[in-house]
Short mmCIF file of N, CA, C and O in Angstrom, two decimals:
data_model
loop_
_atom_site.label_atom_id
_atom_site.label_comp_id
_atom_site.label_asym_id
_atom_site.label_seq_id
_atom_site.Cartn_x
_atom_site.Cartn_y
_atom_site.Cartn_z
N UNK P 19 29.55 29.28 1.06
CA UNK P 19 28.53 28.55 1.78
C UNK P 19 29.21 27.74 2.87
O UNK P 19 30.24 27.14 2.68
N UNK P 20 28.61 27.72 4.05
CA UNK P 20 29.19 26.97 5.15
C UNK P 20 28.81 25.50 5.05
O UNK P 20 27.80 25.14 4.46
N UNK P 21 29.61 24.67 5.66
CA UNK P 21 29.38 23.22 5.66
C UNK P 21 28.18 22.89 6.54
O UNK P 21 28.05 23.40 7.65
N UNK P 22 27.22 22.06 6.05
CA UNK P 22 26.09 21.68 6.90
C UNK P 22 26.59 20.98 8.16
O UNK P 22 27.52 20.21 8.12
N UNK P 23 25.91 21.25 9.28
CA UNK P 23 26.36 20.68 10.54
C UNK P 23 25.19 20.03 11.28
O UNK P 23 24.04 20.40 11.09
N UNK P 24 25.52 19.06 12.09
CA UNK P 24 24.56 18.44 12.98
C UNK P 24 25.03 18.69 14.40
O UNK P 24 26.08 19.32 14.61
N UNK P 25 24.31 18.22 15.37
CA UNK P 25 24.75 18.39 16.76
C UNK P 25 26.08 17.70 17.01
O UNK P 25 26.85 18.08 17.88
N UNK P 26 26.37 16.66 16.25
CA UNK P 26 27.61 15.91 16.43
C UNK P 26 28.77 16.52 15.64
O UNK P 26 29.89 16.06 15.78
N UNK P 27 28.54 17.52 14.82
CA UNK P 27 29.62 18.11 14.04
C UNK P 27 29.23 18.22 12.57
O UNK P 27 28.06 18.28 12.23
N UNK P 28 30.24 18.22 11.71
CA UNK P 28 29.99 18.37 10.27
C UNK P 28 29.17 17.19 9.76
O UNK P 28 29.39 16.05 10.14
N UNK P 29 28.22 17.48 8.87
CA UNK P 29 27.36 16.44 8.30
C UNK P 29 28.20 15.59 7.36
O UNK P 29 28.94 16.09 6.55
N UNK P 30 28.04 14.29 7.48
CA UNK P 30 28.71 13.36 6.59
C UNK P 30 27.87 13.20 5.33
O UNK P 30 26.67 13.11 5.38
N UNK P 31 28.50 13.17 4.20
CA UNK P 31 27.81 13.06 2.92
C UNK P 31 27.97 11.65 2.37
O UNK P 31 28.94 10.98 2.67
N UNK P 32 26.98 11.24 1.58
CA UNK P 32 27.06 9.95 0.91
C UNK P 32 28.10 10.01 -0.19
O UNK P 32 28.65 11.06 -0.48
N UNK P 33 28.37 8.87 -0.80
CA UNK P 33 29.38 8.84 -1.86
C UNK P 33 29.01 9.74 -3.03
O UNK P 33 28.07 9.47 -3.76
N UNK P 34 29.69 10.86 -3.15
CA UNK P 34 29.49 11.75 -4.27
C UNK P 34 28.24 12.62 -4.21
O UNK P 34 27.90 13.26 -5.18
N UNK P 35 27.54 12.64 -3.08
CA UNK P 35 26.32 13.44 -3.00
C UNK P 35 26.34 14.35 -1.80
O UNK P 35 26.77 13.97 -0.73
N UNK P 36 25.84 15.55 -2.01
CA UNK P 36 25.66 16.45 -0.88
C UNK P 36 24.30 16.15 -0.27
O UNK P 36 23.45 15.52 -0.91
N UNK P 37 24.06 16.60 0.91
CA UNK P 37 22.78 16.31 1.55
C UNK P 37 21.63 16.98 0.81
O UNK P 37 20.54 16.46 0.77
N UNK P 38 21.87 18.14 0.18
CA UNK P 38 20.81 18.80 -0.58
C UNK P 38 20.38 17.95 -1.78
O UNK P 38 19.19 17.81 -2.07
N UNK P 39 21.34 17.38 -2.48
CA UNK P 39 21.04 16.55 -3.64
C UNK P 39 20.28 15.30 -3.19
O UNK P 39 19.28 14.91 -3.80
N UNK P 40 20.72 14.69 -2.11
CA UNK P 40 20.06 13.49 -1.60
C UNK P 40 18.63 13.79 -1.19
O UNK P 40 17.70 13.05 -1.53
N UNK P 41 18.41 14.89 -0.46
CA UNK P 41 17.07 15.25 -0.03
C UNK P 41 16.17 15.57 -1.22
O UNK P 41 15.01 15.13 -1.26
N UNK P 42 16.69 16.26 -2.20
CA UNK P 42 15.91 16.55 -3.40
C UNK P 42 15.52 15.26 -4.12
O UNK P 42 14.37 15.11 -4.55
N UNK P 43 16.44 14.33 -4.21
CA UNK P 43 16.16 13.04 -4.86
C UNK P 43 15.07 12.29 -4.11
O UNK P 43 14.18 11.70 -4.72
N UNK P 44 15.11 12.32 -2.80
CA UNK P 44 14.11 11.61 -2.00
C UNK P 44 12.73 12.21 -2.18
O UNK P 44 11.74 11.51 -2.28
N UNK P 45 12.63 13.52 -2.20
CA UNK P 45 11.35 14.20 -2.22
C UNK P 45 10.76 14.47 -3.61
O UNK P 45 9.58 14.77 -3.74
N UNK P 46 11.56 14.35 -4.64
CA UNK P 46 11.08 14.62 -6.00
C UNK P 46 10.10 13.54 -6.45
O UNK P 46 10.35 12.36 -6.30
N UNK P 47 9.00 13.99 -7.01
CA UNK P 47 7.98 13.10 -7.55
C UNK P 47 7.39 12.12 -6.53
O UNK P 47 6.99 11.03 -6.88
N UNK P 48 7.34 12.50 -5.29
CA UNK P 48 6.71 11.68 -4.27
C UNK P 48 5.29 12.17 -4.10
O UNK P 48 5.04 13.36 -3.97
N UNK P 49 4.34 11.25 -4.09
CA UNK P 49 2.94 11.68 -3.94
C UNK P 49 2.63 12.13 -2.52
O UNK P 49 3.29 11.72 -1.57
N UNK P 50 1.65 12.96 -2.40
CA UNK P 50 1.15 13.37 -1.08
C UNK P 50 -0.10 12.53 -0.84
O UNK P 50 -1.17 12.87 -1.32
N UNK P 51 0.07 11.45 -0.11
CA UNK P 51 -1.02 10.51 0.11
C UNK P 51 -1.55 10.67 1.54
O UNK P 51 -1.31 9.84 2.40
N UNK P 52 -2.29 11.74 1.75
CA UNK P 52 -2.84 12.01 3.07
C UNK P 52 -3.77 10.88 3.49
O UNK P 52 -4.63 10.45 2.73
N UNK P 53 -3.56 10.36 4.68
CA UNK P 53 -4.40 9.30 5.21
C UNK P 53 -3.95 7.91 4.83
O UNK P 53 -4.64 6.92 5.11
N UNK P 54 -2.79 7.78 4.19
CA UNK P 54 -2.30 6.47 3.78
C UNK P 54 -2.15 5.55 4.98
O UNK P 54 -1.62 5.95 6.02
N UNK P 55 -2.61 4.31 4.86
CA UNK P 55 -2.58 3.35 5.96
C UNK P 55 -1.15 2.95 6.33
O UNK P 55 -0.91 2.51 7.46
N UNK P 56 -0.20 3.12 5.44
CA UNK P 56 1.18 2.71 5.71
C UNK P 56 1.92 3.70 6.59
O UNK P 56 2.97 3.36 7.16
N UNK P 57 1.41 4.92 6.71
CA UNK P 57 2.09 5.94 7.51
C UNK P 57 2.27 5.43 8.93
O UNK P 57 1.34 4.98 9.57
N UNK P 58 3.49 5.48 9.40
CA UNK P 58 3.79 5.05 10.76
C UNK P 58 4.24 3.60 10.86
O UNK P 58 4.62 3.15 11.95
N UNK P 59 4.23 2.86 9.77
CA UNK P 59 4.67 1.46 9.80
C UNK P 59 5.62 1.14 8.65
O UNK P 59 5.46 0.13 7.95
N UNK P 60 6.61 1.97 8.40
CA UNK P 60 7.48 1.73 7.23
C UNK P 60 8.25 0.42 7.29
O UNK P 60 8.57 -0.16 6.26
N UNK P 61 8.50 -0.08 8.50
CA UNK P 61 9.29 -1.31 8.62
C UNK P 61 8.60 -2.52 7.97
O UNK P 61 9.27 -3.45 7.54
N UNK P 62 7.27 -2.50 7.88
CA UNK P 62 6.57 -3.60 7.23
C UNK P 62 6.87 -3.65 5.74
O UNK P 62 6.89 -4.73 5.13
N UNK P 63 7.10 -2.52 5.14
CA UNK P 63 7.21 -2.39 3.69
C UNK P 63 8.66 -2.45 3.20
O UNK P 63 8.89 -2.60 2.00
N UNK P 64 9.62 -2.35 4.10
CA UNK P 64 11.04 -2.30 3.74
C UNK P 64 11.54 -3.59 3.12
O UNK P 64 11.01 -4.67 3.38
N UNK P 65 12.61 -3.51 2.31
CA UNK P 65 13.23 -4.72 1.76
C UNK P 65 13.81 -5.58 2.88
O UNK P 65 13.98 -5.12 4.02
N UNK P 66 14.16 -6.80 2.56
CA UNK P 66 14.75 -7.71 3.53
C UNK P 66 16.10 -7.21 4.01
O UNK P 66 16.88 -6.65 3.23
N UNK P 67 16.35 -7.39 5.29
CA UNK P 67 17.66 -7.10 5.85
C UNK P 67 18.59 -8.26 5.47
O UNK P 67 18.12 -9.38 5.25
N UNK P 68 19.90 -8.04 5.42
CA UNK P 68 20.81 -9.10 4.99
C UNK P 68 20.71 -10.38 5.84
O UNK P 68 20.81 -11.48 5.30
N UNK P 69 20.47 -10.26 7.13
CA UNK P 69 20.43 -11.45 7.99
C UNK P 69 19.00 -11.86 8.37
O UNK P 69 18.80 -12.70 9.23
N UNK P 70 18.01 -11.30 7.69
CA UNK P 70 16.61 -11.59 8.02
C UNK P 70 16.17 -12.90 7.37
O UNK P 70 16.42 -13.14 6.19
N UNK P 71 15.52 -13.74 8.12
CA UNK P 71 15.04 -15.03 7.62
C UNK P 71 13.96 -14.80 6.57
O UNK P 71 13.10 -13.92 6.73
N UNK P 72 13.98 -15.55 5.47
CA UNK P 72 13.00 -15.35 4.39
C UNK P 72 11.56 -15.45 4.85
O UNK P 72 10.70 -14.71 4.37
N UNK P 73 11.26 -16.34 5.81
CA UNK P 73 9.88 -16.44 6.32
C UNK P 73 9.47 -15.15 7.04
O UNK P 73 8.33 -14.70 6.91
N UNK P 74 10.39 -14.56 7.78
CA UNK P 74 10.10 -13.31 8.49
C UNK P 74 9.78 -12.19 7.49
O UNK P 74 8.84 -11.43 7.69
N UNK P 75 10.57 -12.14 6.44
CA UNK P 75 10.33 -11.13 5.41
C UNK P 75 8.96 -11.37 4.76
O UNK P 75 8.17 -10.45 4.58
N UNK P 76 8.67 -12.62 4.44
CA UNK P 76 7.41 -12.96 3.81
C UNK P 76 6.21 -12.58 4.66
O UNK P 76 5.25 -11.99 4.16
N UNK P 77 6.26 -12.91 5.95
CA UNK P 77 5.13 -12.56 6.83
C UNK P 77 5.02 -11.06 7.03
O UNK P 77 3.91 -10.50 7.09
N UNK P 78 6.15 -10.37 7.11
CA UNK P 78 6.14 -8.92 7.25
C UNK P 78 5.53 -8.27 6.00
O UNK P 78 4.68 -7.39 6.10
N UNK P 79 5.94 -8.74 4.84
CA UNK P 79 5.41 -8.20 3.59
C UNK P 79 3.93 -8.55 3.42
O UNK P 79 3.17 -7.76 2.86
N UNK P 80 3.52 -9.72 3.90
CA UNK P 80 2.10 -10.08 3.84
C UNK P 80 1.27 -9.12 4.71
O UNK P 80 0.19 -8.68 4.31
N UNK P 81 1.79 -8.78 5.89
CA UNK P 81 1.10 -7.80 6.76
C UNK P 81 1.03 -6.45 6.07
O UNK P 81 0.01 -5.76 6.15
N UNK P 82 2.09 -6.05 5.37
CA UNK P 82 2.09 -4.78 4.64
C UNK P 82 1.03 -4.82 3.54
O UNK P 82 0.28 -3.84 3.35
N UNK P 83 0.95 -5.92 2.82
CA UNK P 83 -0.03 -6.05 1.74
C UNK P 83 -1.45 -5.93 2.29
O UNK P 83 -2.29 -5.24 1.73
N UNK P 84 -1.72 -6.59 3.41
CA UNK P 84 -3.05 -6.52 4.01
C UNK P 84 -3.37 -5.10 4.46
O UNK P 84 -4.51 -4.64 4.34
N UNK P 85 -2.37 -4.40 4.98
CA UNK P 85 -2.57 -3.01 5.38
C UNK P 85 -3.02 -2.18 4.18
O UNK P 85 -3.96 -1.40 4.28
N UNK P 86 -2.38 -2.40 3.05
CA UNK P 86 -2.74 -1.65 1.83
C UNK P 86 -4.14 -2.03 1.34
O UNK P 86 -4.98 -1.17 1.10
N UNK P 87 -4.35 -3.32 1.18
CA UNK P 87 -5.57 -3.77 0.51
C UNK P 87 -6.84 -3.59 1.33
O UNK P 87 -7.90 -3.38 0.78
N UNK P 88 -6.73 -3.69 2.66
CA UNK P 88 -7.94 -3.66 3.49
C UNK P 88 -8.12 -2.36 4.28
O UNK P 88 -9.19 -2.15 4.82
N UNK P 89 -7.08 -1.53 4.37
CA UNK P 89 -7.21 -0.37 5.23
C UNK P 89 -6.83 0.96 4.60
O UNK P 89 -6.97 2.00 5.22
N UNK P 90 -6.36 0.96 3.35
CA UNK P 90 -5.83 2.20 2.80
C UNK P 90 -6.85 2.93 1.93
O UNK P 90 -7.30 2.40 0.91
N UNK P 91 -7.17 4.17 2.30
CA UNK P 91 -8.13 4.95 1.52
C UNK P 91 -7.54 5.58 0.24
O UNK P 91 -8.28 6.10 -0.57
N UNK P 92 -6.23 5.52 0.09
CA UNK P 92 -5.60 6.14 -1.09
C UNK P 92 -4.85 5.12 -1.94
O UNK P 92 -3.88 5.44 -2.62
N UNK P 93 -5.31 3.88 -1.92
CA UNK P 93 -4.62 2.81 -2.65
C UNK P 93 -4.54 3.09 -4.14
O UNK P 93 -3.49 2.85 -4.75
N UNK P 94 -5.59 3.59 -4.75
CA UNK P 94 -5.56 3.86 -6.19
C UNK P 94 -4.49 4.89 -6.55
O UNK P 94 -3.74 4.70 -7.51
N UNK P 95 -4.39 5.96 -5.79
CA UNK P 95 -3.37 6.99 -6.03
C UNK P 95 -1.97 6.41 -5.81
O UNK P 95 -1.04 6.70 -6.56
N UNK P 96 -1.84 5.58 -4.80
CA UNK P 96 -0.55 4.95 -4.51
C UNK P 96 -0.15 4.01 -5.65
O UNK P 96 1.01 3.99 -6.06
N UNK P 97 -1.10 3.26 -6.17
CA UNK P 97 -0.80 2.35 -7.27
C UNK P 97 -0.34 3.12 -8.52
O UNK P 97 0.57 2.67 -9.22
N UNK P 98 -0.98 4.24 -8.78
CA UNK P 98 -0.56 5.06 -9.92
C UNK P 98 0.88 5.51 -9.76
O UNK P 98 1.68 5.48 -10.71
N UNK P 99 1.26 5.91 -8.54
CA UNK P 99 2.64 6.31 -8.26
C UNK P 99 3.58 5.11 -8.34
O UNK P 99 4.67 5.19 -8.92
N UNK P 100 3.17 3.97 -7.78
CA UNK P 100 4.02 2.79 -7.73
C UNK P 100 4.40 2.28 -9.11
O UNK P 100 5.46 1.69 -9.29
N UNK P 101 3.53 2.51 -10.09
CA UNK P 101 3.84 2.09 -11.45
C UNK P 101 5.06 2.80 -12.03
O UNK P 101 5.68 2.30 -12.95
N UNK P 102 5.42 3.94 -11.46
CA UNK P 102 6.59 4.69 -11.93
C UNK P 102 7.84 4.38 -11.13
O UNK P 102 8.89 4.91 -11.43
N UNK P 103 7.72 3.56 -10.11
CA UNK P 103 8.83 3.25 -9.21
C UNK P 103 9.37 1.85 -9.42
O UNK P 103 8.64 0.96 -9.84
N UNK P 104 10.62 1.65 -9.05
CA UNK P 104 11.20 0.31 -9.00
C UNK P 104 10.97 -0.20 -7.59
O UNK P 104 11.19 0.51 -6.61
N UNK P 105 10.52 -1.43 -7.47
CA UNK P 105 10.20 -1.99 -6.16
C UNK P 105 11.39 -2.14 -5.24
O UNK P 105 11.30 -1.88 -4.06
N UNK P 106 12.51 -2.54 -5.77
CA UNK P 106 13.73 -2.73 -4.97
C UNK P 106 13.50 -3.61 -3.74
O UNK P 106 14.02 -3.34 -2.67
N UNK P 107 12.67 -4.64 -3.89
CA UNK P 107 12.49 -5.58 -2.81
C UNK P 107 11.54 -5.14 -1.72
O UNK P 107 11.42 -5.78 -0.69
N UNK P 108 10.84 -4.05 -1.93
CA UNK P 108 9.92 -3.55 -0.91
C UNK P 108 8.48 -3.68 -1.40
O UNK P 108 8.24 -3.85 -2.59
N UNK P 109 7.56 -3.61 -0.49
CA UNK P 109 6.14 -3.65 -0.84
C UNK P 109 5.71 -2.25 -1.26
O UNK P 109 5.96 -1.28 -0.55
N UNK P 110 5.09 -2.16 -2.43
CA UNK P 110 4.56 -0.89 -2.92
C UNK P 110 3.12 -1.09 -3.33
O UNK P 110 2.80 -1.98 -4.11
N UNK P 111 2.22 -0.29 -2.78
CA UNK P 111 0.80 -0.29 -3.16
C UNK P 111 0.18 -1.69 -3.04
O UNK P 111 -0.63 -2.08 -3.86
N UNK P 112 0.61 -2.43 -2.03
CA UNK P 112 0.05 -3.75 -1.80
C UNK P 112 0.63 -4.85 -2.67
O UNK P 112 0.17 -5.98 -2.63
N UNK P 113 1.64 -4.52 -3.46
CA UNK P 113 2.27 -5.51 -4.33
C UNK P 113 3.54 -6.04 -3.67
O UNK P 113 4.46 -5.27 -3.37
N UNK P 114 3.57 -7.35 -3.44
CA UNK P 114 4.72 -7.98 -2.79
C UNK P 114 5.73 -8.39 -3.85
O UNK P 114 5.37 -9.00 -4.86
N UNK P 115 7.02 -8.10 -3.64
CA UNK P 115 8.03 -8.53 -4.61
C UNK P 115 8.07 -10.05 -4.72
O UNK P 115 7.91 -10.76 -3.73
N UNK P 116 8.29 -10.56 -5.90
CA UNK P 116 8.35 -12.02 -6.10
C UNK P 116 9.35 -12.69 -5.17
O UNK P 116 9.12 -13.79 -4.70
N UNK P 117 10.47 -12.03 -4.94
CA UNK P 117 11.54 -12.64 -4.15
C UNK P 117 11.17 -12.87 -2.69
O UNK P 117 11.83 -13.64 -2.02
N UNK P 118 10.11 -12.22 -2.20
CA UNK P 118 9.76 -12.39 -0.79
C UNK P 118 8.39 -13.01 -0.58
O UNK P 118 7.92 -13.07 0.54
N UNK P 119 7.76 -13.47 -1.64
CA UNK P 119 6.44 -14.11 -1.49
C UNK P 119 6.59 -15.43 -0.77
O UNK P 119 7.51 -16.21 -1.04
N UNK P 120 5.66 -15.68 0.13
CA UNK P 120 5.65 -16.97 0.82
C UNK P 120 5.16 -18.04 -0.14
O UNK P 120 4.23 -17.82 -0.91
N UNK P 121 5.79 -19.19 -0.08
CA UNK P 121 5.36 -20.32 -0.92
C UNK P 121 4.97 -21.46 0.00
O UNK P 121 5.59 -21.66 1.05
N UNK P 122 3.95 -22.22 -0.37
CA UNK P 122 3.54 -23.35 0.47
C UNK P 122 4.67 -24.36 0.58
O UNK P 122 5.39 -24.62 -0.38
N UNK P 123 4.83 -24.89 1.78
CA UNK P 123 5.87 -25.89 2.00
C UNK P 123 5.27 -27.27 1.78
O UNK P 123 4.21 -27.59 2.27
N UNK P 124 5.99 -28.09 1.03
CA UNK P 124 5.50 -29.43 0.73
C UNK P 124 5.67 -30.39 1.89
O UNK P 124 4.98 -31.38 1.98
N UNK P 125 6.62 -30.11 2.81
CA UNK P 125 6.89 -31.03 3.90
C UNK P 125 5.94 -30.89 5.08
O UNK P 125 6.04 -31.58 6.06
N UNK P 126 4.98 -29.94 4.99
CA UNK P 126 4.02 -29.73 6.08
C UNK P 126 2.73 -30.42 5.69
O UNK P 126 2.18 -30.21 4.63
N UNK P 127 2.24 -31.27 6.58
CA UNK P 127 1.02 -32.02 6.28
C UNK P 127 -0.21 -31.20 6.51
O UNK P 127 -0.31 -30.30 7.23
#
């Protein structure tokens, strides 16, 4: 078998994984949620970046939650899938991880 290649040359593999294994892992047991409101806005749902301010993450995740709860026609199917997944700091099916929830500030009048 020949080495997978990209336009830049040989494909780089992750630690201990070939690209086929990685792709299979990504696509296995993923629901087909046609019409999902999150399609096209994955950045809202992603976990916090290392240098991202907690308030920015909280507001981004709040926008993701509203997208799910108010605009998604497949929320029930997504929730059924999300129950089998680990959140890993991301928004799934309108559920915000505890670590990124906004909390009221006491110093604001």
